[in-house]
């Protein structure tokens, strides 16, 4: 299976670089990688650069090609990007929005409108939100819109799935559903990259954690190696302790602001 490799990627907005010369070696098919870091670290910019949404230099290699130089249609066949929020003022129903997305880039086995509707309903059922199928996007809550955006991305059955803060507006139950769906898709051979603010979620679900700070990679390792108390303290400006709970999961205990941040 193909791996995703990011080589010397620099990207930003209006000639203002946000990420600087970022390289991330072989992100394996079948894995879930969490991008974490404080606000303005460059997490979302990195994801959007991979998706081709913001200008970038460098290379994003996958399946023998540089995605940054692939035609938009070809790139859309390979990856799906879930933004932090859907555009406002969209009057389509959730079901219609998924079918519309499939009309642009659908898996090979979805060859008709009926197949697209069936695929849309299937993914809504898998996320436990089939009751939203006929709801209009412009009437949904923020959390419901995030779930709808995830359904749009999953329905395309991408080889690379990019999720930008997919749990930020969700309650605990729906956080579980989102991260469980991401994990299940990874287990089918997809490469999943997800931006998370919640370090405990990253520690629990990710195979690999890439920690960003000031637009650069400062750690890239399995969760227990990337998320150390000392490193979290330095990067986030807090006192932190990392330990395993009774279930064997990593737990990040934040004790307050670091001395350097007080006063």
mmCIF file of N, CA, C and O in Angstrom, residues 42-92:
data_model
loop_
_atom_site.group_PDB
_atom_site.id
_atom_site.type_symbol
_atom_site.label_atom_id
_atom_site.label_comp_id
_atom_site.label_asym_id
_atom_site.label_seq_id
_atom_site.Cartn_x
_atom_site.Cartn_y
_atom_site.Cartn_z
ATOM 1 N N UNK A 42 -0.111 25.978 13.084
ATOM 2 C CA UNK A 42 -0.043 25.616 11.670
ATOM 3 C C UNK A 42 -0.732 24.312 11.327
ATOM 4 O O UNK A 42 -0.616 23.821 10.199
ATOM 5 N N UNK A 43 -1.490 23.759 12.250
ATOM 6 C CA UNK A 43 -2.126 22.454 12.036
ATOM 7 C C UNK A 43 -3.104 22.484 10.866
ATOM 8 O O UNK A 43 -3.016 21.669 9.937
ATOM 9 N N UNK A 44 -4.051 23.413 10.912
ATOM 10 C CA UNK A 44 -5.061 23.485 9.852
ATOM 11 C C UNK A 44 -4.447 23.903 8.526
ATOM 12 O O UNK A 44 -4.839 23.414 7.459
ATOM 13 N N UNK A 45 -3.450 24.783 8.576
ATOM 14 C CA UNK A 45 -2.780 25.204 7.348
ATOM 15 C C UNK A 45 -2.083 24.021 6.691
ATOM 16 O O UNK A 45 -2.128 23.864 5.461
ATOM 17 N N UNK A 46 -1.437 23.176 7.489
ATOM 18 C CA UNK A 46 -0.793 21.993 6.940
ATOM 19 C C UNK A 46 -1.810 21.092 6.257
ATOM 20 O O UNK A 46 -1.589 20.622 5.132
ATOM 21 N N UNK A 47 -2.936 20.872 6.901
ATOM 22 C CA UNK A 47 -3.965 20.022 6.318
ATOM 23 C C UNK A 47 -4.508 20.626 5.030
ATOM 24 O O UNK A 47 -4.684 19.929 4.021
ATOM 25 N N UNK A 48 -4.763 21.926 5.042
ATOM 26 C CA UNK A 48 -5.306 22.597 3.860
ATOM 27 C C UNK A 48 -4.288 22.645 2.724
ATOM 28 O O UNK A 48 -4.658 22.593 1.547
ATOM 29 N N UNK A 49 -3.006 22.706 3.056
ATOM 30 C CA UNK A 49 -1.971 22.662 2.021
ATOM 31 C C UNK A 49 -1.951 21.296 1.344
ATOM 32 O O UNK A 49 -1.840 21.195 0.112
ATOM 33 N N UNK A 50 -2.063 20.223 2.137
ATOM 34 C CA UNK A 50 -2.113 18.880 1.554
ATOM 35 C C UNK A 50 -3.317 18.738 0.637
ATOM 36 O O UNK A 50 -3.242 18.123 -0.427
ATOM 37 N N UNK A 51 -4.429 19.347 1.044
ATOM 38 C CA UNK A 51 -5.654 19.276 0.242
ATOM 39 C C UNK A 51 -5.607 20.167 -0.991
ATOM 40 O O UNK A 51 -6.472 20.065 -1.865
ATOM 41 N N UNK A 52 -4.612 21.052 -1.068
ATOM 42 C CA UNK A 52 -4.510 21.945 -2.221
ATOM 43 C C UNK A 52 -5.361 23.182 -2.102
ATOM 44 O O UNK A 52 -5.631 23.858 -3.099
ATOM 45 N N UNK A 53 -5.769 23.525 -0.873
ATOM 46 C CA UNK A 53 -6.665 24.665 -0.675
ATOM 47 C C UNK A 53 -5.887 25.962 -0.479
ATOM 48 O O UNK A 53 -6.373 27.042 -0.797
ATOM 49 N N UNK A 54 -4.678 25.873 0.060
ATOM 50 C CA UNK A 54 -3.831 27.059 0.215
ATOM 51 C C UNK A 54 -2.554 26.857 -0.589
ATOM 52 O O UNK A 54 -2.106 25.723 -0.781
ATOM 53 N N UNK A 55 -1.943 27.930 -1.091
ATOM 54 C CA UNK A 55 -0.708 27.808 -1.863
ATOM 55 C C UNK A 55 0.399 27.188 -1.023
ATOM 56 O O UNK A 55 0.545 27.495 0.164
ATOM 57 N N UNK A 56 1.171 26.322 -1.645
ATOM 58 C CA UNK A 56 2.247 25.648 -0.920
ATOM 59 C C UNK A 56 3.381 25.318 -1.870
ATOM 60 O O UNK A 56 3.179 25.116 -3.068
ATOM 61 N N UNK A 57 4.573 25.259 -1.324
ATOM 62 C CA UNK A 57 5.735 24.762 -2.063
ATOM 63 C C UNK A 57 6.259 23.534 -1.344
ATOM 64 O O UNK A 57 6.001 23.324 -0.158
ATOM 65 N N UNK A 58 7.029 22.734 -2.039
ATOM 66 C CA UNK A 58 7.489 21.468 -1.513
ATOM 67 C C UNK A 58 6.787 20.328 -2.230
ATOM 68 O O UNK A 58 6.297 20.504 -3.357
ATOM 69 N N UNK A 59 6.716 19.180 -1.605
ATOM 70 C CA UNK A 59 6.092 18.005 -2.232
ATOM 71 C C UNK A 59 5.202 17.277 -1.232
ATOM 72 O O UNK A 59 5.493 17.225 -0.043
ATOM 73 N N UNK A 60 4.101 16.734 -1.757
ATOM 74 C CA UNK A 60 3.259 15.815 -0.995
ATOM 75 C C UNK A 60 3.144 14.560 -1.853
ATOM 76 O O UNK A 60 2.359 14.511 -2.805
ATOM 77 N N UNK A 61 3.971 13.573 -1.571
ATOM 78 C CA UNK A 61 4.076 12.401 -2.429
ATOM 79 C C UNK A 61 3.122 11.295 -1.991
ATOM 80 O O UNK A 61 3.055 10.945 -0.817
ATOM 81 N N UNK A 62 2.401 10.769 -2.979
ATOM 82 C CA UNK A 62 1.488 9.655 -2.729
ATOM 83 C C UNK A 62 1.302 8.872 -4.016
ATOM 84 O O UNK A 62 1.020 9.446 -5.067
ATOM 85 N N UNK A 63 1.478 7.575 -3.917
ATOM 86 C CA UNK A 63 1.239 6.686 -5.048
ATOM 87 C C UNK A 63 2.028 7.108 -6.288
ATOM 88 O O UNK A 63 1.517 7.090 -7.415
ATOM 89 N N UNK A 64 3.281 7.505 -6.071
ATOM 90 C CA UNK A 64 4.166 7.843 -7.175
ATOM 91 C C UNK A 64 3.976 9.213 -7.771
ATOM 92 O O UNK A 64 4.580 9.533 -8.799
ATOM 93 N N UNK A 65 3.144 10.054 -7.158
ATOM 94 C CA UNK A 65 2.886 11.380 -7.720
ATOM 95 C C UNK A 65 2.987 12.434 -6.623
ATOM 96 O O UNK A 65 2.877 12.128 -5.432
ATOM 97 N N UNK A 66 3.197 13.676 -7.042
ATOM 98 C CA UNK A 66 3.176 14.813 -6.128
ATOM 99 C C UNK A 66 1.770 15.399 -6.183
ATOM 100 O O UNK A 66 1.362 15.984 -7.193
ATOM 101 N N UNK A 67 1.018 15.261 -5.095
ATOM 102 C CA UNK A 67 -0.372 15.720 -5.089
ATOM 103 C C UNK A 67 -0.490 17.214 -5.343
ATOM 104 O O UNK A 67 -1.502 17.673 -5.884
ATOM 105 N N UNK A 68 0.536 17.985 -4.958
ATOM 106 C CA UNK A 68 0.457 19.428 -5.165
ATOM 107 C C UNK A 68 0.436 19.796 -6.638
ATOM 108 O O UNK A 68 -0.013 20.891 -7.007
ATOM 109 N N UNK A 69 0.905 18.882 -7.462
ATOM 110 C CA UNK A 69 0.977 19.163 -8.896
ATOM 111 C C UNK A 69 -0.003 18.322 -9.704
ATOM 112 O O UNK A 69 0.030 18.347 -10.932
ATOM 113 N N UNK A 70 -0.870 17.609 -9.037
ATOM 114 C CA UNK A 70 -1.888 16.826 -9.716
ATOM 115 C C UNK A 70 -3.075 17.719 -10.091
ATOM 116 O O UNK A 70 -3.388 18.685 -9.376
ATOM 117 N N UNK A 71 -3.759 17.431 -11.198
ATOM 118 C CA UNK A 71 -4.987 18.157 -11.510
ATOM 119 C C UNK A 71 -6.001 18.004 -10.377
ATOM 120 O O UNK A 71 -6.006 16.990 -9.669
ATOM 121 N N UNK A 72 -6.852 19.014 -10.210
ATOM 122 C CA UNK A 72 -7.814 19.003 -9.113
ATOM 123 C C UNK A 72 -8.673 17.749 -9.147
ATOM 124 O O UNK A 72 -8.933 17.128 -8.110
ATOM 125 N N UNK A 73 -9.133 17.344 -10.332
ATOM 126 C CA UNK A 73 -10.000 16.169 -10.432
ATOM 127 C C UNK A 73 -9.279 14.906 -9.979
ATOM 128 O O UNK A 73 -9.863 14.062 -9.286
ATOM 129 N N UNK A 74 -8.013 14.777 -10.335
ATOM 130 C CA UNK A 74 -7.232 13.607 -9.930
ATOM 131 C C UNK A 74 -7.030 13.593 -8.416
ATOM 132 O O UNK A 74 -7.153 12.564 -7.761
ATOM 133 N N UNK A 75 -6.723 14.771 -7.844
ATOM 134 C CA UNK A 75 -6.531 14.856 -6.407
ATOM 135 C C UNK A 75 -7.819 14.513 -5.672
ATOM 136 O O UNK A 75 -7.815 13.844 -4.633
ATOM 137 N N UNK A 76 -8.960 14.963 -6.219
ATOM 138 C CA UNK A 76 -10.251 14.695 -5.579
ATOM 139 C C UNK A 76 -10.577 13.210 -5.558
ATOM 140 O O UNK A 76 -11.333 12.749 -4.698
ATOM 141 N N UNK A 77 -10.028 12.456 -6.487
ATOM 142 C CA UNK A 77 -10.245 11.009 -6.491
ATOM 143 C C UNK A 77 -9.458 10.321 -5.381
ATOM 144 O O UNK A 77 -9.795 9.211 -4.968
ATOM 145 N N UNK A 78 -8.407 10.972 -4.899
ATOM 146 C CA UNK A 78 -7.519 10.371 -3.920
ATOM 147 C C UNK A 78 -7.880 10.751 -2.485
ATOM 148 O O UNK A 78 -7.749 9.926 -1.574
ATOM 149 N N UNK A 79 -8.280 12.001 -2.287
ATOM 150 C CA UNK A 79 -8.452 12.459 -0.909
ATOM 151 C C UNK A 79 -9.766 13.201 -0.711
ATOM 152 O O UNK A 79 -10.354 13.737 -1.653
ATOM 153 N N UNK A 80 -10.192 13.218 0.540
ATOM 154 C CA UNK A 80 -11.367 13.994 0.947
ATOM 155 C C UNK A 80 -10.956 14.853 2.134
ATOM 156 O O UNK A 80 -10.225 14.408 3.013
ATOM 157 N N UNK A 81 -11.445 16.086 2.132
ATOM 158 C CA UNK A 81 -11.112 17.050 3.173
ATOM 159 C C UNK A 81 -12.377 17.485 3.885
ATOM 160 O O UNK A 81 -13.340 17.915 3.250
ATOM 161 N N UNK A 82 -12.387 17.350 5.195
ATOM 162 C CA UNK A 82 -13.492 17.847 6.011
ATOM 163 C C UNK A 82 -13.055 19.132 6.690
ATOM 164 O O UNK A 82 -12.173 19.122 7.541
ATOM 165 N N UNK A 83 -13.662 20.280 6.339
ATOM 166 C CA UNK A 83 -13.268 21.551 6.951
ATOM 167 C C UNK A 83 -13.799 21.674 8.374
ATOM 168 O O UNK A 83 -14.603 20.849 8.835
ATOM 169 N N UNK A 84 -13.369 22.721 9.067
ATOM 170 C CA UNK A 84 -13.869 22.954 10.416
ATOM 171 C C UNK A 84 -15.365 23.226 10.419
ATOM 172 O O UNK A 84 -16.059 22.880 11.372
ATOM 173 N N UNK A 85 -15.870 23.844 9.366
ATOM 174 C CA UNK A 85 -17.301 24.109 9.269
ATOM 175 C C UNK A 85 -17.699 24.195 7.806
ATOM 176 O O UNK A 85 -16.893 24.571 6.953
ATOM 177 N N UNK A 86 -18.947 23.833 7.526
ATOM 178 C CA UNK A 86 -19.470 23.931 6.169
ATOM 179 C C UNK A 86 -19.834 25.373 5.852
ATOM 180 O O UNK A 86 -20.109 26.171 6.756
ATOM 181 N N UNK A 87 -19.860 25.737 4.564
ATOM 182 C CA UNK A 87 -20.263 27.101 4.204
ATOM 183 C C UNK A 87 -21.673 27.415 4.699
ATOM 184 O O UNK A 87 -22.542 26.545 4.742
ATOM 185 N N UNK A 88 -21.887 28.667 5.088
ATOM 186 C CA UNK A 88 -23.211 29.099 5.524
ATOM 187 C C UNK A 88 -24.140 29.299 4.330
ATOM 188 O O UNK A 88 -23.698 29.496 3.207
ATOM 189 N N UNK A 89 -25.440 29.257 4.597
ATOM 190 C CA UNK A 89 -26.433 29.577 3.579
ATOM 191 C C UNK A 89 -26.676 28.503 2.546
ATOM 192 O O UNK A 89 -27.221 28.774 1.479
ATOM 193 N N UNK A 90 -26.282 27.248 2.831
ATOM 194 C CA UNK A 90 -26.527 26.145 1.900
ATOM 195 C C UNK A 90 -27.877 25.526 2.231
ATOM 196 O O UNK A 90 -28.087 25.018 3.333
ATOM 197 N N UNK A 91 -28.817 25.574 1.262
ATOM 198 C CA UNK A 91 -30.174 25.123 1.509
ATOM 199 C C UNK A 91 -30.423 23.663 1.219
ATOM 200 O O UNK A 91 -31.553 23.188 1.339
ATOM 201 N N UNK A 92 -29.385 22.909 0.838
ATOM 202 C CA UNK A 92 -29.562 21.488 0.557
ATOM 203 C C UNK A 92 -29.829 20.719 1.841
ATOM 204 O O UNK A 92 -29.400 21.113 2.926
#
